[in-house]
Amino acid sequence: KPTNRTMGASSSKEYTTTTSGGTRKSSSPLDFSHYLKSNVTYCDVAPPPLPPIAAPSSSDTKDSSPPPPPPPSPTAQSNPPPPPPSAESSAPPPPPSEPDAIEAAAANASSISNPGPFEHATMDAKRLVSIDTYDGFRLDINKQLSPFMAVVHSFWLGTSMLPDGRNKTYTFLTQVADEAGLCMARVDLERQSVDGRIHRALLGGLVTSKVQIGVSAEGQTDQLLGELDFGGATWCGNLKYGSMGGGLVYGCNYIQS
């Protein structure tokens, strides 16, 4: 309980504290020094042990969630598991492709080519030593009527190279050709002659048949000749029989490269 006292120009307050031991005066309302000195109890005896922790019941164990997994060890972190296989590596291999026709033909091809017919054996040499020259005026007109048929108009004027002494000639030629063969006819109005050829592949291209026909007004150069050409990868053979200029013609030849 506070008590006011006046001393000169200054004033102070005193507080009276009543305890079980009597009445005590102090200058602070919260002076607990007396309680600390008189009511402190010291105990040197050890505290009693804590009660044991009760084990959880079966119902609590079922309701509780499982404990979290332990953290990975440093060895597991340093060696991570392998990645899953990609879609490309797990896909089955593609089926083997069929061999290409060009690759099969190239594998079966030989470095030695077919020499061709016997009549054409000297053609390469003639290209080197012969010069395609002529005198006079020469004009050839070609017309493609369809993918398989063509015609040619040929004019040759003022020349001295014709065998029968003529100095001019005109010929009309037509040709029909496909993958299996050809048919060709030539008409010479000055000589009044007709020449024709028929070529046809037989037995899948193993044999080529040829028929050559020539008819003229004079009859001295008429001909009818049949031929069979056989060919392999590096060889070629020929059989022929017919009539040419009023006499029989027959023969055979073989050429190997």
CSV table of C-alpha atoms in Angstrom, one decimal, residues 17-26 30-40:
chain,number,residue,atom,x,y,z
A,17,THR,CA,4.4,-4.9,1.6
A,18,THR,CA,2.5,-7.2,4.0
A,19,THR,CA,3.7,-10.8,4.2
A,20,SER,CA,3.3,-13.7,6.6
A,21,GLY,CA,6.5,-12.5,8.3
A,22,GLY,CA,5.3,-9.0,8.9
A,23,THR,CA,5.1,-5.6,7.2
A,24,ARG,CA,8.0,-4.3,5.0
A,25,LYS,CA,8.6,-1.0,3.3
A,26,SER,CA,10.3,-0.5,-0.1
A,30,LEU,CA,7.4,-5.0,-7.4
A,31,ASP,CA,10.1,-5.8,-4.9
A,32,PHE,CA,10.4,-9.6,-4.6
A,33,SER,CA,13.7,-9.8,-2.9
A,34,HIS,CA,12.1,-10.8,0.3
A,35,TYR,CA,10.3,-13.7,-1.3
A,36,LEU,CA,13.5,-14.9,-3.0
A,37,LYS,CA,15.4,-15.0,0.3
A,38,SER,CA,12.7,-16.4,2.5
A,39,ASN,CA,10.7,-18.8,0.2
A,40,VAL,CA,13.5,-20.6,-1.9
